[in-house]
Amino acid sequence: MNDDDDITKSKLKGDEPNIDPEAGYSKLFKNKFGSRRSNYKLSTLVILLITVVVISIIGILWYASIIDSKAVNQNPKTCTTESCLKSATLYAESMNRSVDPCEDFYQFACGRYGNRHRIPKTSHSNNRFYEVKTGMLMSISDFMEKEDFDDDPYALSQARLLYRSCTATDEMDAAGIQKMFQFLNQIGLPYLGFTQNNSSSGQTDSSTNISLILANVKKQLNIDYLFSTRVAPYSKNRTLNKITLSKPMDNNMFPVHKILRKINGMNSKKKRELLTPDYDNTENENKENKLNPNLKSYEKYFKGIWQEIVEHHSHISNSYHAPPELKLIKDVLMLINRLKEINDKVYESDLELPTFMTVNELQEYTDEITRNYSGKNGVTIDWKQYFTSLFADVEENIELDFENETIQIMSIEYFDDLFKLLVTIPESQMITAVWWDVVTTLIPYTTNQMRFLQDRYLYDIQGLENNPSRSIYCAEAVNKMMGMAVSRLLMDVELINSYQNMVIEMMKNIHFAFEKIVEELNWMDDETKKITLHKAKNMQMHVGFPEFIKDTVDIDNYYADFEVIENDYFGNVIRYVQNEFNNSLLAFRIPNDYSVFSWSANPLEVNAFNFIQANAIIIPAGILQFPFFGYDLNVLNYGSLGSILGHELTHGFDNSGHKYDLNGNENMWWTKQTIEEYNKRTNCFIEHYESYLVSRIEEKVNGKLTLDENIADNGGIREALWAYRKYVAKYGEEPKLPGLEEFTSEQLYFLAFANIWCESSTVASLSQSLLNEHSPNYIRVIAGLTNSEEFSQAWKCAKGTRMNPMKKKCKIW
């Protein structure tokens, strides 16, 4: 639903987002002092609480008496609870009332958000998701720094040990970079990325093999280089697993790896070309070196790391002590950017179902591309060697059938472009590029000087402080590696359980709304309506957290294979990623049992998910908090969390989801006529979203890339509103919001929806957002509400206004 996974791993020095630790996210969690405080502190707190409650009650009664005396016949009344006052403040401080809501509803709802919610020094943007996650990481850090208690599960003590190993930077510094050398050796990479000879000749050392190196990088670090390899459910039969190839995925454990890969995406194509000029043109190169600070920063970074490696390895020959030539550095950077360009490209096959080939057929396919470029001595992949090496050390003896067993290939056109590029790249250059990717990934686990060089480079390129607070960095790392244990420690289970019934009722109403919407569709035949509603009815929903984390034995067993060693953060991270990948390979031949849902999301995730092949929605505890949920006015809950739940429900029927039946299998389960009508309506969405220009960067949204998310946004807005109407029909009209009494309930609904997408962003962040499958937040609000007839009616927007244009509105659900 939200793509805010890159939240900076730092507590913000003097530039914090506005986080109220007593009024927001922390209500989900136990008091940071735990239940073992002294009786003195407890009794003092009780007295203070009683005093505050008494004063609050007197104040509320006094305020209510004034309201009643002035407007006895007003109905509904104004809500004066603490939650309503907080909600009103949240909305009022972000709104720009000078803007006509029928011309720009985002500016009306969020126009002043940036005045009080500044962009931190460690990020390119600030938004509601960022603020909640940052606050949660502060809580995790506080808990991790406390001592263990006797009755804590072993997994919790291991989580704290992992946290301490992460914060022990002096111990890392003392260990030097010898572990990195050992790791490079295990992967099959040279210590310095290339030999002195091949830097000029283009010949690779006979001991290197790119197919084996790529396999080793994947199984040792779980990093996708060139392409992603994973075991995933078979699209046509979810009970079986298949080897799956796709574009590289940035879902690994290493935060800096993702940051470094994103840097190029934050520049337009034109800027990337400036970063990698034609080095054969001497005049151009000299000019570029003077004008392009990015290239100079990259050169300084590369040479600095090079020098550190040379100084720390006594066995490196003196012939390697000279820093690499600028040409080689630019060759590596050029290759990185060329790979980035094809990875960012949106292919038609991105939107289609997988292609199936045997490994032998895949080899013929990629070899054919290579043969078309005769005379080139570039990179080729031996697929049998690659897959054999990948599965070689798996505990179970998994035999691969290269001749008969098919693999799933996503985005087949990407592999066309990839191998057309690889055949032009000398293997020695590719080895150097892979070496550089691995080294930069491992830098945070080495010395203080290596980390300083990397942080300085990131600051030079992005203008950001990378990691000013080690405690927040480590809190996020521990949460990622041991999220179930951290959730057990942090969550207020009773409070989450009390929320579950509220969320379940909301989701039932959203299902009811979806059913009514489907029944009214004029483009879907009755047969397809019936099976569509059957899939929706059978969609599971899981709220809060998996039950097993409450059981000490179960939570300890969950992490039984993960060995955490004190003062060995490098080793701890490596063991984690290797365990994760090895376990995924072990599942290759094991049938998937969907009768028992396997909760895979972190309960503290500030997000929501639809697992298409499980036909299930997960609502983690992390998003069940202010400002997404917990309002005393349900219209605000429906506008915020409700629209998110509707979004996730609609994903089951978006351009990808509708190709999977109720059992989660790829299937032509809709009639041909309905599919044709559906596709006509998707074209409307593509054209509609591509009509929006992001003015600060003069670029447009990619309507194909964002299609699934845009369909989900539009469906979620409508479904949650219809669901709220059902709530009102049952419980009656709700009170007004203080200070915002002029707005109707349905106007507040749209205000709540827009508010969760309020954001402050830099130009770099906007550029990066256009490479994402979600539209930029501003356009999510404007484009989504422009398509909403209910919005125009609620806000009385005349036909021809910007929010209610003359053109036909796009609508599927």
PDB file of C-alpha atoms in Angstrom, residues 636 638-641 643 748-758 781:
ATOM      1  CA  LEU A 636     -12.099   9.546  10.359  1.00  0.00           C
ATOM      2  CA  TYR A 638     -13.041   5.010   7.590  1.00  0.00           C
ATOM      3  CA  GLY A 639     -11.400   7.858   5.666  1.00  0.00           C
ATOM      4  CA  SER A 640      -7.911   6.877   6.803  1.00  0.00           C
ATOM      5  CA  LEU A 641      -7.572   3.168   7.658  1.00  0.00           C
ATOM      6  CA  SER A 643      -9.565   3.625   2.552  1.00  0.00           C
ATOM      7  CA  LEU A 748     -14.573  14.941   6.853  1.00  0.00           C
ATOM      8  CA  TYR A 749     -14.226  11.504   5.273  1.00  0.00           C
ATOM      9  CA  PHE A 750     -12.394  12.955   2.263  1.00  0.00           C
ATOM     10  CA  LEU A 751     -10.368  15.251   4.510  1.00  0.00           C
ATOM     11  CA  ALA A 752      -9.234  12.221   6.537  1.00  0.00           C
ATOM     12  CA  PHE A 753      -8.314  10.346   3.363  1.00  0.00           C
ATOM     13  CA  ALA A 754      -6.221  13.212   1.998  1.00  0.00           C
ATOM     14  CA  ASN A 755      -4.537  13.838   5.329  1.00  0.00           C
ATOM     15  CA  ILE A 756      -2.814  10.447   5.514  1.00  0.00           C
ATOM     16  CA  TRP A 757      -0.994  11.374   2.278  1.00  0.00           C
ATOM     17  CA  CYS A 758       0.245  14.806   3.411  1.00  0.00           C
ATOM     18  CA  VAL A 781      -5.130  12.471  -3.724  1.00  0.00           C
TER      19      VAL A 781
END
